[in-house]
Each structure stands twice: as structure tokens, then as C-alpha cells.
Amino acid sequence: MSDGPFDVFALIIAVIAFIIAIKASSQAAELRRRLSSLEEMFHAQRPVQPPRIPADVWAEASATPSAAPPPLVPQAEAEAGTPPPLVTEDVSPPPLAANTEADAPPPRAAPALAPGFEERLGTRWVVWIGGLALALGGFFMVRYSIEAGLVGPGVRVFLGGVFALALLGAGEWSRRKESISNIAALPIANIPAILTAAGTAVAFATIYAAYALYGFLVPATAFVLLGLVALGTLAAALLHGPALAGLGVVGAFVTPILVSSGKPDYWALYIYLAIVTAASFGLARIRLWRWLAVTTIAFAVLWIFPGLDTSDLQVAPHAFHVIAGFVLAALLVVCGFMFGPTIEDGEIEPVSSGSLGAYLFGAMLIVLSSAHADLALLAFTLLVGATLLVAWRAPAATGALGAAAATVFVVFAEWAVRANPDMLVLPGGPIAGIAPTAIDSAVTLHLVMAAIFAAGFGIAGFLAQGRSNSAIIPVVWSVAGVATPIAILVALYARVAHLDRSIPFAILAVLLAAAFGAATEALARRETRPGAMISTALFATGTLGALALALTFALEKGWLTIALALMSLGTAWISMQRPIPFLRWLAAIFAGLVTARIGYDPRIVGDAVGTTPIFNWLLWGYGLPAASFWAASLFLRRRADDAPLRMVESAAILFTALLAFMEIRHFATGGKMTDAPSLLECALQVCVMLALAIGLERLRQRSRSVVHNVGAVVLTAIAGLVGVFGLLILENPLLWRTDVGGAVFNLLLLGYALPAVLMLLLSYAVVGERGKAYANTIAGGALLFALAYVTLEIRRFYHGPILSSGATMGAEQYTYSIGWLGFGVVLLGVGILVNSERARLASAVVIALTILKAFVIDMSTLTGVYRALSFMCLGIVLVAIGWLYQRILFRRQVAPPPAPQTSI
């Protein structure tokens, strides 16, 4: 084998080792700087002894009688035991200065300055570069000896080992030398750690070269030696800091990759990994290095994957690996449990919860990969039960309950899919990579496990209430206690009953609802504790959920939508009886679930909708949820107008509109639901949307709900778009061949006259409530559709039910003018009778259009008597309209003449 891989591997190991050592040296330098500052502050704050006074000063003071004697220090007064002699002369001592040395506060240590460029260069960088040079020097020396043929392979390996031991010995000697030195610590690089890291890297490279390059070592011996080096590195980390710990844990978990054999021995591998994990967890616990525990768990979980994709999966060693890792994590990593670190009560610690969840995830992978083998299931059940126990004793691991519940659901859901491969078939075909063959496992074992899990999570979730002063702890327990039994019941229903009607499962759902209901009442009677209200709401929601499942199991598939909607209504009603804020959000969440359900299949029951108009599955699938949401909104509105209420109100409006839309679609297509739109469908859609908009406008005047406000505008806009693009363009019988029906009661009456009336009513409904432009726009639409109805009805009179065929003759053109003119006169009469300015303005618009038609169309197309009659009638009508305006609407009163003056 060539020496190239050895060079590359040596260089990589050296660089990694010294990058890790750089971090350690920086941390050690910072610790030394802080220790130096603390020592200086300690010496500065010691009591200052008074200075000794020389003898000549004492003599000079005694020879001068006018001078005051020097004051005694407190220690001298205490030793003398007698007061000083009183001075008889009135001699005042000289005033003391304000800032005397005796009164000055003790000096503080000056803050340590950050090292400059020169100091960094001389004390840190040269040390790091020197350590890297040492490791590379050893590697290059071996390379040179190989290239020059100076020494044989055995001597090369021996020299590499000697050099590694020399570096390790130098690191230990420098550490001890530094610890016994009396020189003050300086912020320099950690030389012992760098030397030890270099020695460790050379030892790894030497053993690997002896195994991989020269074949001096068998795989077992190389494996043991590399493992011992890794464990020794972890042990040295107790003395040299976290850098060596990182190097040791990486080397320990990478060693099985470097030393491999044709037939892997998983028992030897996982026993070795258990020893490494125990050493790493122990070091992390002693030094409180969370990062080391997280790194170890990540590597341990990754080592599960290589053995999962083999055809002959060995379940026993894999189960041992996850169980051993779980036990070690519970003993040494989980805070507040056994030998784990201490933590404040009621706090969920991420590493504690994540460590248990990681090994649960590994156990779940083993179950899925082994096709639910009995041993894998037993190991998984053991770990789930242990998770409940650890979380019960150590609140810091409460977050692992979520991982336990999730993995339990995944296991049972995958088991259900294995027995029902048709559930994998989507509209686009089977899911890629998943075989359609179901692999059955022990049904009895799964049922027993399901009962144990449901009872364990449910009972523990109930008993955990009131045990903690933190609100989040009981809430997590209640979520797991409610969600897990329901999820397991759904998975078993899919597996055993194949999603068909099942009375036994409906009975189980009723019993589960009764258990949740009893738990709700028991919690409601207890004294108030942190998280009690939310937990009570969750158990109440579980009651409703189980009842909804009972309806789903006992009835057909489409009733699931109805059951979820009834859950929203029931939750809203419970929120009235027990004002728990979380219940309002639950009602909104159920409404969202129902909405998502119809997004998956708008027909709810697929092709089984039926052909009977109105009274089909759409009425139950959309009508009952709509009624439930409207009733739920009434309950929620009694408390507050908040986000949950608006979500439920939105769902109520949406389902009401969808009920109308789907029923119209069903009726217009004869139950097929897939045909293209028609004039009948567009006409019904416009009329129903306008009617709903009118109802919402009236409702919002009382509720002042923003949802009702926006809903009315949205429905009006939809009706306008369908009316303009559907009735006037895409389905206009004047443009496309369409049979409009009879002479009077036909599609024209439904598609143009009725929408015009509804638009007029809607415009009056928004007067004074919205802007004037908004109301006038709707009124303009009413006028447009009314004029279109008059025009199309005249066309129907001349051409029969097919309006798009035949030429337009003079009599027809004259009738259009007479019809428009008569329509304008009717509008004017209505405006005069009810004193409506809007009707009179509409009349003016219609008459203006008639005048325009007369001068643009009639003058060029009509001939003979029709042209004369057209203009004669137009003139007579215009004169009559002028007379009406002068004599009735704007009549001017003539002032009477003044009375004659009479003289007295």
C-alpha cells in the first residue's frame, strides 16, 4: 500500500488537533487573566498598616511644646490602656487636609489591559505554531524515513510511538512544572494542552498506520489500542480542559470507522460505544460540559444507522445500544435524577429532555427497520416506560414526554400502514420507495402494548396534575395524557377496522370519553394550581375528541367532518360553563381542522355524494358544520370579540357559502360535479351570493364584527365578478348558443332580473353604513342587469329560446328603443312616487342611452315608419318628462301681489 493516505491522514489529524487546542488555549488564557485580577484585588483590599515614625521625629515633637502630640493609632491606644495626657494650653492642632493618606480609601486594582499585538505574538501565536510544527515534524520525519528507505516499517511505527509518548510526557511535565511554579500566571497559550493534543494526534496516526498501512496489527488489536488512546484522551481532559475532551470523543467514535472488518461484530461495537459513552458522560458530568454530552449523544445515535439497512438486522445488539445509552443518559445527564446536575424545580432542561428523546428515536428506528420484531417492540416499550418514570422523578426531562408520545404514534401508524397499503396510494400513484406489500407482526403484542401505552400516558398525565409549582410541567403531562390514547385509538382503528364502520371501536371511544370526562370533573373540583386551568381544558377537549371519534367509528367516513365541527361547538359551549381561555382557541383549532379536511376532498365522501338535489351528502357535510360554527360563534361572542371568535365566524361564513356553491354545482351538473359551468349555475351563484351578502350586511349592523364586515364585502365582490364575467360575457345567451327556456319564466328572469332586484336591495342595505360610492356602484350594477334583462327579453320575443341566431330587423330595433324608453319612464315614476333621487338619476341614465341609440343606431338602421315612430315617441316622452319635472318635482310658487295700502 502507498504512503499517500498516511500523509493526508496525518496532516488532517494534526490540523484538527491544533484547531481544538487553540480554543483550549484561549479559554485557559482568559481564566489566567481573571485569576490574576482577583489576586491583585485581594491584595489591594487588605488593611494598610500605619507607617513607622522615625526617632528624630519623635524627639523634634517632644522639644516643641506648642506642637500638639501626634495622635495615637487605634492599636497604640488599645495597648496603652490609659487615655493620653490632656493639653492645658489652648493650642489648636493644625487642620488636617481633606485628602490625607489616613482618610483615603484603599486603592483598587487597575483593570487588566487587553494584550497587545506584540504580547499575542510572543505568548500565544508562537506557541500554537510551535505545537503544530511539532506534530507535523513528527509526521514529516516518518515520511522522509519512508521515502529515503532509512528505516523499515517496524522502526517507523516504533519511532512514531516514541515521539507520541515524548509529546505526552512533555505535556505532563510542563503541566506539573507550571502548577508548582511560584511565578504569577500570565495570559499565555496553554502549552501543556497543546503538547498533549499533539501527542494524542501522533498516537492515533501511529496506531492507524500500523494497522492500515503495514498490517502489523489485527483489527481487534488496533480497535482496542485506538479505543484506549481515545479513553486516555478523555481522561487527560480532566487536567487539560475541553479541547482534549472534544478530540477524545471524536477519536473514540471515529475509531470503528477506521478499523473495519468484512463481518462486523455489533456486540463488540456497541459494548465499546457503551464504554466510550459512559466515560464521556462521566467527564461531562464532572466538568458540567453540556456540549460534550450533546456531541456524545449525536454520535451514538448516528451509529444506529449503519446496521439498520442490512437484510439480516441484528435486533439484540441494537436494542442493547439504545438501552445502554438511555440508562447512562438518565444516570449522568438528566438534571435532578440520580447523579445528574442539579437544577431549579419546575424547569424543563433541553439537554435532559433531548438526551432521552434521542434514544427513543433510535429505538423507534429499530422497530420500524425490523418490521416490528418482538424484541424491538419490547425494548421500545421498556424505554417509553422508563421515560415516564424519569420524567416523573425529574421535571427537567418532562420535554421527553413529547418525544415519547410522538414515537409511539409513529410506531402504531406505521404498523397500520403496513396492514393497509392502499392508504399509501394517492391521486398521483403509490409513494415512491414504499413497497405495497404489508408485513404483519404480532397483533396480540401490539394490542397489549397499545393498552399499556394508553393507560400509562393517561393515568400519569392525570396524576401529575398539582405536583409542580410550574405551569408548563402539568400542561405537558396533560397534553401527552390526552393526545397519546386518542392517537393510539385512531391507529388501531386504521389497522384493525381498515377505516370502515366499527361498533367495537365506537364503544372504546365512548369509554375513553367517559374517562376523560371523569378526569375533567375531578380536576375542576380541585384547588387552583399552576397550569390547572389549561390541563382541565385539555382533558375536556379529549372528551369531545373521543366522542367525535365514536361518531366517526360508528357512522360512515364523511361523518368525521361533522364530528370535528361538533367538537368545535362543544368546546365553545364548555368555554361558557368554564371560562378557560384555552378552550376558545381549541374551538378555533377544530374549525381549522374541518376547513383543512374539506380542502383535501371538497365532496367529503368522494363519489358517494348522491344525485338527489339539495338532500344529499353535501347538505350534511357542509350544512351541519356551518350550523355548528354559527352556534359556536354565538357562545364565544358572549365572552369577548377576539381572534378565536373571528376564526370560528370565518369558518361559519365559509361553510355557508361553500354549502350554497356546492349544492348549486351539484344541481346544475346533475350530480356529476365535473361539468363546465352553465348559465343556470352562474345565475344561481350570483343570486345566492347576493342574498348572503344582504344577510351579512344586516347581521354586521348588530354584531359590529369585522369578520361579518369583510365577509359581506367579499361575497359582494364574488357576486359581481361572477355576474360580469359569467352572466354578461362567458355565459351571455346573446353571444353563445344557449336555450333560455319559456317566454316569461326562463333563465333570463333568473340570471338578470332577480340579480338586479337583489343588487338594488343590497345597495339600500349599505346606505348610511358604507361609503356613498360603494352603494352607488351596487345600484349601478342593478341598473345594468335590469336593462340587460329588458333587452334580452325583447330578443327572446323575436328569436325564441335561442337568442344568438337570426338577424335583427327594423321592428326589433324599434322595440328596443320603446322598451328602453318605457323602462326609463317607469324608473322616473317610481322616483316621483317614493321621492327617490337615485331612481330618478337611473331614469335619466336610461333615457340618455335611449337618445344615444336613437341618433346613432336608429337613424342609420331604421327606415320608413319605424324611424319616424322612434323619434316621435322619443320626442313625446322627453316633453312629458320635462313637464313632470317642471310641474311636479321642481314647481315654482308665484309670489302673490302685495296687498293695497289703506290710509287710516
PDB file of C-alpha atoms in Angstrom, residues 53-264:
ATOM      1  CA  ILE A  53       7.575  57.117  62.778  1.00  0.00           C
ATOM      2  CA  PRO A  54      11.380  57.719  62.973  1.00  0.00           C
ATOM      3  CA  ALA A  55      13.062  58.561  66.320  1.00  0.00           C
ATOM      4  CA  ASP A  56      14.163  62.045  65.284  1.00  0.00           C
ATOM      5  CA  VAL A  57      10.594  62.956  64.529  1.00  0.00           C
ATOM      6  CA  TRP A  58       9.535  61.823  67.988  1.00  0.00           C
ATOM      7  CA  ALA A  59      12.413  63.966  69.515  1.00  0.00           C
ATOM      8  CA  GLU A  60      11.509  67.025  67.493  1.00  0.00           C
ATOM      9  CA  ALA A  61       7.882  66.710  68.507  1.00  0.00           C
ATOM     10  CA  SER A  62       8.776  66.478  72.244  1.00  0.00           C
ATOM     11  CA  ALA A  63      11.145  69.512  72.029  1.00  0.00           C
ATOM     12  CA  THR A  64       8.391  71.746  70.680  1.00  0.00           C
ATOM     13  CA  PRO A  65       5.869  72.373  73.483  1.00  0.00           C
ATOM     14  CA  SER A  66       3.476  74.341  71.282  1.00  0.00           C
ATOM     15  CA  ALA A  67       3.043  71.490  68.892  1.00  0.00           C
ATOM     16  CA  ALA A  68       0.270  69.002  69.505  1.00  0.00           C
ATOM     17  CA  PRO A  69       1.347  65.437  70.224  1.00  0.00           C
ATOM     18  CA  PRO A  70       0.919  63.073  67.352  1.00  0.00           C
ATOM     19  CA  PRO A  71      -2.367  61.174  67.509  1.00  0.00           C
ATOM     20  CA  LEU A  72      -2.197  57.575  68.553  1.00  0.00           C
ATOM     21  CA  VAL A  73      -3.316  54.932  66.196  1.00  0.00           C
ATOM     22  CA  PRO A  74      -6.106  52.694  67.472  1.00  0.00           C
ATOM     23  CA  GLN A  75      -3.720  49.828  68.101  1.00  0.00           C
ATOM     24  CA  ALA A  76      -1.496  52.028  70.314  1.00  0.00           C
ATOM     25  CA  GLU A  77      -4.495  53.207  72.284  1.00  0.00           C
ATOM     26  CA  ALA A  78      -5.572  49.711  72.926  1.00  0.00           C
ATOM     27  CA  GLU A  79      -2.123  48.696  74.111  1.00  0.00           C
ATOM     28  CA  ALA A  80      -1.647  51.720  76.387  1.00  0.00           C
ATOM     29  CA  GLY A  81      -4.856  51.179  78.256  1.00  0.00           C
ATOM     30  CA  THR A  82      -4.814  54.805  79.565  1.00  0.00           C
ATOM     31  CA  PRO A  83      -6.025  57.971  77.861  1.00  0.00           C
ATOM     32  CA  PRO A  84      -3.386  60.386  76.533  1.00  0.00           C
ATOM     33  CA  PRO A  85      -2.442  63.387  78.689  1.00  0.00           C
ATOM     34  CA  LEU A  86      -4.668  66.434  78.297  1.00  0.00           C
ATOM     35  CA  VAL A  87      -3.129  69.604  76.873  1.00  0.00           C
ATOM     36  CA  THR A  88      -3.700  72.582  79.216  1.00  0.00           C
ATOM     37  CA  GLU A  89      -2.832  75.302  76.754  1.00  0.00           C
ATOM     38  CA  ASP A  90      -5.381  76.349  74.237  1.00  0.00           C
ATOM     39  CA  VAL A  91      -3.393  75.191  71.311  1.00  0.00           C
ATOM     40  CA  SER A  92      -5.455  74.089  68.336  1.00  0.00           C
ATOM     41  CA  PRO A  93      -3.927  71.454  66.161  1.00  0.00           C
ATOM     42  CA  PRO A  94      -3.411  72.387  62.561  1.00  0.00           C
ATOM     43  CA  PRO A  95      -6.383  71.445  60.370  1.00  0.00           C
ATOM     44  CA  LEU A  96      -5.983  68.194  58.556  1.00  0.00           C
ATOM     45  CA  ALA A  97      -6.179  68.197  54.801  1.00  0.00           C
ATOM     46  CA  ALA A  98      -9.258  66.686  53.268  1.00  0.00           C
ATOM     47  CA  ASN A  99      -7.323  64.097  51.328  1.00  0.00           C
ATOM     48  CA  THR A 100      -4.832  62.747  53.833  1.00  0.00           C
ATOM     49  CA  GLU A 101      -3.287  59.323  53.410  1.00  0.00           C
ATOM     50  CA  ALA A 102      -5.060  58.025  56.525  1.00  0.00           C
ATOM     51  CA  ASP A 103      -8.544  59.037  55.274  1.00  0.00           C
ATOM     52  CA  ALA A 104      -8.040  57.945  51.687  1.00  0.00           C
ATOM     53  CA  PRO A 105      -9.920  54.739  50.689  1.00  0.00           C
ATOM     54  CA  PRO A 106      -7.831  51.666  49.909  1.00  0.00           C
ATOM     55  CA  PRO A 107      -6.543  51.736  46.370  1.00  0.00           C
ATOM     56  CA  ARG A 108      -8.268  49.481  43.844  1.00  0.00           C
ATOM     57  CA  ALA A 109      -6.513  47.292  41.405  1.00  0.00           C
ATOM     58  CA  ALA A 110      -6.227  48.763  37.965  1.00  0.00           C
ATOM     59  CA  PRO A 111      -8.223  46.905  35.332  1.00  0.00           C
ATOM     60  CA  ALA A 112      -6.166  44.473  33.335  1.00  0.00           C
ATOM     61  CA  LEU A 113      -5.407  45.736  29.881  1.00  0.00           C
ATOM     62  CA  ALA A 114      -6.084  43.595  26.880  1.00  0.00           C
ATOM     63  CA  PRO A 115      -2.918  42.058  25.465  1.00  0.00           C
ATOM     64  CA  GLY A 116      -1.487  43.919  22.547  1.00  0.00           C
ATOM     65  CA  PHE A 117      -0.259  42.619  19.222  1.00  0.00           C
ATOM     66  CA  GLU A 118       3.261  42.012  20.420  1.00  0.00           C
ATOM     67  CA  GLU A 119       2.085  40.141  23.513  1.00  0.00           C
ATOM     68  CA  ARG A 120      -0.236  37.964  21.495  1.00  0.00           C
ATOM     69  CA  LEU A 121       2.527  37.237  19.016  1.00  0.00           C
ATOM     70  CA  GLY A 122       5.091  36.300  21.646  1.00  0.00           C
ATOM     71  CA  THR A 123       2.932  34.446  24.153  1.00  0.00           C
ATOM     72  CA  ARG A 124       0.248  32.738  22.094  1.00  0.00           C
ATOM     73  CA  TRP A 125       0.748  32.510  18.380  1.00  0.00           C
ATOM     74  CA  VAL A 126       4.297  31.203  18.521  1.00  0.00           C
ATOM     75  CA  VAL A 127       3.174  28.507  20.972  1.00  0.00           C
ATOM     76  CA  TRP A 128       0.338  27.375  18.723  1.00  0.00           C
ATOM     77  CA  ILE A 129       2.521  27.383  15.648  1.00  0.00           C
ATOM     78  CA  GLY A 130       5.246  25.575  17.562  1.00  0.00           C
ATOM     79  CA  GLY A 131       2.842  22.831  18.666  1.00  0.00           C
ATOM     80  CA  LEU A 132       1.585  22.379  15.125  1.00  0.00           C
ATOM     81  CA  ALA A 133       5.171  22.275  13.899  1.00  0.00           C
ATOM     82  CA  LEU A 134       5.962  19.547  16.427  1.00  0.00           C
ATOM     83  CA  ALA A 135       3.133  17.324  15.208  1.00  0.00           C
ATOM     84  CA  LEU A 136       3.880  17.967  11.537  1.00  0.00           C
ATOM     85  CA  GLY A 137       7.563  17.459  12.191  1.00  0.00           C
ATOM     86  CA  GLY A 138       6.887  14.003  13.526  1.00  0.00           C
ATOM     87  CA  PHE A 139       4.706  13.159  10.529  1.00  0.00           C
ATOM     88  CA  PHE A 140       7.222  14.514   8.032  1.00  0.00           C
ATOM     89  CA  MET A 141      10.099  12.731   9.721  1.00  0.00           C
ATOM     90  CA  VAL A 142       8.282   9.440   9.246  1.00  0.00           C
ATOM     91  CA  ARG A 143       7.561  10.405   5.636  1.00  0.00           C
ATOM     92  CA  TYR A 144      11.206  11.220   4.994  1.00  0.00           C
ATOM     93  CA  SER A 145      12.353   7.944   6.504  1.00  0.00           C
ATOM     94  CA  ILE A 146       9.926   6.114   4.241  1.00  0.00           C
ATOM     95  CA  GLU A 147      10.973   7.942   1.096  1.00  0.00           C
ATOM     96  CA  ALA A 148      14.700   7.597   1.828  1.00  0.00           C
ATOM     97  CA  GLY A 149      14.407   3.978   2.888  1.00  0.00           C
ATOM     98  CA  LEU A 150      16.335   4.682   6.061  1.00  0.00           C
ATOM     99  CA  VAL A 151      14.270   2.534   8.355  1.00  0.00           C
ATOM    100  CA  GLY A 152      11.814  -0.277   7.895  1.00  0.00           C
ATOM    101  CA  PRO A 153       8.087  -0.222   8.643  1.00  0.00           C
ATOM    102  CA  GLY A 154       8.513  -1.626  12.118  1.00  0.00           C
ATOM    103  CA  VAL A 155      11.046   1.006  13.091  1.00  0.00           C
ATOM    104  CA  ARG A 156       8.815   3.726  11.637  1.00  0.00           C
ATOM    105  CA  VAL A 157       5.916   2.667  13.787  1.00  0.00           C
ATOM    106  CA  PHE A 158       8.174   2.351  16.809  1.00  0.00           C
ATOM    107  CA  LEU A 159       9.608   5.851  16.310  1.00  0.00           C
ATOM    108  CA  GLY A 160       6.121   7.269  15.859  1.00  0.00           C
ATOM    109  CA  GLY A 161       5.067   5.723  19.163  1.00  0.00           C
ATOM    110  CA  VAL A 162       8.161   7.028  20.901  1.00  0.00           C
ATOM    111  CA  PHE A 163       7.547  10.509  19.551  1.00  0.00           C
ATOM    112  CA  ALA A 164       3.916  10.395  20.721  1.00  0.00           C
ATOM    113  CA  LEU A 165       4.980   9.301  24.194  1.00  0.00           C
ATOM    114  CA  ALA A 166       7.585  12.059  24.235  1.00  0.00           C
ATOM    115  CA  LEU A 167       4.993  14.687  23.430  1.00  0.00           C
ATOM    116  CA  LEU A 168       2.608  13.314  26.042  1.00  0.00           C
ATOM    117  CA  GLY A 169       5.400  13.238  28.623  1.00  0.00           C
ATOM    118  CA  ALA A 170       6.413  16.785  27.758  1.00  0.00           C
ATOM    119  CA  GLY A 171       2.826  17.918  28.156  1.00  0.00           C
ATOM    120  CA  GLU A 172       2.509  16.302  31.569  1.00  0.00           C
ATOM    121  CA  TRP A 173       5.910  17.631  32.715  1.00  0.00           C
ATOM    122  CA  SER A 174       5.054  21.174  31.648  1.00  0.00           C
ATOM    123  CA  ARG A 175       1.681  20.956  33.395  1.00  0.00           C
ATOM    124  CA  ARG A 176       3.262  19.864  36.672  1.00  0.00           C
ATOM    125  CA  LYS A 177       6.059  22.400  36.295  1.00  0.00           C
ATOM    126  CA  GLU A 178       3.510  25.144  35.797  1.00  0.00           C
ATOM    127  CA  SER A 179       1.372  24.033  38.750  1.00  0.00           C
ATOM    128  CA  ILE A 180       4.281  24.103  41.245  1.00  0.00           C
ATOM    129  CA  SER A 181       5.830  27.294  39.945  1.00  0.00           C
ATOM    130  CA  ASN A 182       5.595  30.391  42.107  1.00  0.00           C
ATOM    131  CA  ILE A 183       5.581  32.705  39.122  1.00  0.00           C
ATOM    132  CA  ALA A 184       2.320  34.617  38.703  1.00  0.00           C
ATOM    133  CA  ALA A 185       0.115  33.241  35.940  1.00  0.00           C
ATOM    134  CA  LEU A 186       0.417  35.026  32.629  1.00  0.00           C
ATOM    135  CA  PRO A 187      -2.205  35.175  29.865  1.00  0.00           C
ATOM    136  CA  ILE A 188      -0.262  32.855  27.583  1.00  0.00           C
ATOM    137  CA  ALA A 189      -1.245  29.877  25.490  1.00  0.00           C
ATOM    138  CA  ASN A 190      -1.886  26.568  27.251  1.00  0.00           C
ATOM    139  CA  ILE A 191       1.402  24.820  26.440  1.00  0.00           C
ATOM    140  CA  PRO A 192       0.629  21.541  28.312  1.00  0.00           C
ATOM    141  CA  ALA A 193      -2.678  21.122  26.495  1.00  0.00           C
ATOM    142  CA  ILE A 194      -1.073  21.777  23.121  1.00  0.00           C
ATOM    143  CA  LEU A 195       1.713  19.266  23.724  1.00  0.00           C
ATOM    144  CA  THR A 196      -0.768  16.634  24.945  1.00  0.00           C
ATOM    145  CA  ALA A 197      -3.033  17.199  21.947  1.00  0.00           C
ATOM    146  CA  ALA A 198      -0.076  16.806  19.602  1.00  0.00           C
ATOM    147  CA  GLY A 199       0.936  13.578  21.338  1.00  0.00           C
ATOM    148  CA  THR A 200      -2.607  12.233  21.093  1.00  0.00           C
ATOM    149  CA  ALA A 201      -2.764  13.026  17.375  1.00  0.00           C
ATOM    150  CA  VAL A 202       0.565  11.295  16.735  1.00  0.00           C
ATOM    151  CA  ALA A 203      -0.563   8.255  18.745  1.00  0.00           C
ATOM    152  CA  PHE A 204      -3.765   7.950  16.704  1.00  0.00           C
ATOM    153  CA  ALA A 205      -1.816   8.247  13.457  1.00  0.00           C
ATOM    154  CA  THR A 206       0.835   5.733  14.525  1.00  0.00           C
ATOM    155  CA  ILE A 207      -1.633   3.030  15.562  1.00  0.00           C
ATOM    156  CA  TYR A 208      -3.695   3.544  12.445  1.00  0.00           C
ATOM    157  CA  ALA A 209      -0.593   3.332  10.236  1.00  0.00           C
ATOM    158  CA  ALA A 210       0.491   0.112  11.955  1.00  0.00           C
ATOM    159  CA  TYR A 211      -2.929  -1.361  11.172  1.00  0.00           C
ATOM    160  CA  ALA A 212      -3.933   0.055   7.802  1.00  0.00           C
ATOM    161  CA  LEU A 213      -0.583   0.623   6.050  1.00  0.00           C
ATOM    162  CA  TYR A 214       1.679  -2.158   7.269  1.00  0.00           C
ATOM    163  CA  GLY A 215      -0.677  -4.795   8.660  1.00  0.00           C
ATOM    164  CA  PHE A 216       1.246  -5.127  11.941  1.00  0.00           C
ATOM    165  CA  LEU A 217      -1.967  -5.160  13.932  1.00  0.00           C
ATOM    166  CA  VAL A 218      -5.071  -7.263  13.507  1.00  0.00           C
ATOM    167  CA  PRO A 219      -8.365  -5.351  13.541  1.00  0.00           C
ATOM    168  CA  ALA A 220      -9.199  -6.366  17.102  1.00  0.00           C
ATOM    169  CA  THR A 221      -5.868  -5.182  18.486  1.00  0.00           C
ATOM    170  CA  ALA A 222      -5.976  -1.914  16.532  1.00  0.00           C
ATOM    171  CA  PHE A 223      -9.530  -1.359  17.693  1.00  0.00           C
ATOM    172  CA  VAL A 224      -8.575  -1.834  21.344  1.00  0.00           C
ATOM    173  CA  LEU A 225      -5.478   0.378  21.095  1.00  0.00           C
ATOM    174  CA  LEU A 226      -7.293   3.233  19.353  1.00  0.00           C
ATOM    175  CA  GLY A 227     -10.079   2.985  21.905  1.00  0.00           C
ATOM    176  CA  LEU A 228      -7.581   3.147  24.758  1.00  0.00           C
ATOM    177  CA  VAL A 229      -5.996   6.244  23.240  1.00  0.00           C
ATOM    178  CA  ALA A 230      -9.432   7.862  22.953  1.00  0.00           C
ATOM    179  CA  LEU A 231     -10.317   6.994  26.538  1.00  0.00           C
ATOM    180  CA  GLY A 232      -6.941   8.234  27.697  1.00  0.00           C
ATOM    181  CA  THR A 233      -7.558  11.495  25.880  1.00  0.00           C
ATOM    182  CA  LEU A 234     -10.880  11.865  27.675  1.00  0.00           C
ATOM    183  CA  ALA A 235      -9.166  11.193  30.982  1.00  0.00           C
ATOM    184  CA  ALA A 236      -6.465  13.763  30.195  1.00  0.00           C
ATOM    185  CA  ALA A 237      -9.187  16.284  29.524  1.00  0.00           C
ATOM    186  CA  LEU A 238      -9.817  16.385  33.268  1.00  0.00           C
ATOM    187  CA  LEU A 239      -6.423  18.058  33.584  1.00  0.00           C
ATOM    188  CA  HIS A 240      -6.024  19.890  30.290  1.00  0.00           C
ATOM    189  CA  GLY A 241      -9.503  21.254  29.526  1.00  0.00           C
ATOM    190  CA  PRO A 242     -12.317  20.817  26.963  1.00  0.00           C
ATOM    191  CA  ALA A 243     -10.141  20.748  23.831  1.00  0.00           C
ATOM    192  CA  LEU A 244      -8.808  17.298  24.623  1.00  0.00           C
ATOM    193  CA  ALA A 245     -12.301  16.142  25.543  1.00  0.00           C
ATOM    194  CA  GLY A 246     -13.537  17.079  22.090  1.00  0.00           C
ATOM    195  CA  LEU A 247     -10.570  15.386  20.452  1.00  0.00           C
ATOM    196  CA  GLY A 248     -11.061  12.278  22.550  1.00  0.00           C
ATOM    197  CA  VAL A 249     -14.788  11.864  21.900  1.00  0.00           C
ATOM    198  CA  VAL A 250     -14.347  12.393  18.167  1.00  0.00           C
ATOM    199  CA  GLY A 251     -11.493   9.940  18.033  1.00  0.00           C
ATOM    200  CA  ALA A 252     -13.378   7.357  20.079  1.00  0.00           C
ATOM    201  CA  PHE A 253     -16.454   7.411  17.832  1.00  0.00           C
ATOM    202  CA  VAL A 254     -14.433   7.564  14.613  1.00  0.00           C
ATOM    203  CA  THR A 255     -12.220   4.622  15.585  1.00  0.00           C
ATOM    204  CA  PRO A 256     -14.763   1.941  14.492  1.00  0.00           C
ATOM    205  CA  ILE A 257     -14.787   3.536  11.040  1.00  0.00           C
ATOM    206  CA  LEU A 258     -11.011   3.483  10.755  1.00  0.00           C
ATOM    207  CA  VAL A 259     -10.790  -0.133  11.891  1.00  0.00           C
ATOM    208  CA  SER A 260     -13.308  -2.251   9.996  1.00  0.00           C
ATOM    209  CA  SER A 261     -13.667  -5.866   9.039  1.00  0.00           C
ATOM    210  CA  GLY A 262     -15.609  -7.797   6.455  1.00  0.00           C
ATOM    211  CA  LYS A 263     -18.089  -9.149   9.009  1.00  0.00           C
ATOM    212  CA  PRO A 264     -18.949  -6.519  11.623  1.00  0.00           C
TER     213      PRO A 264
END
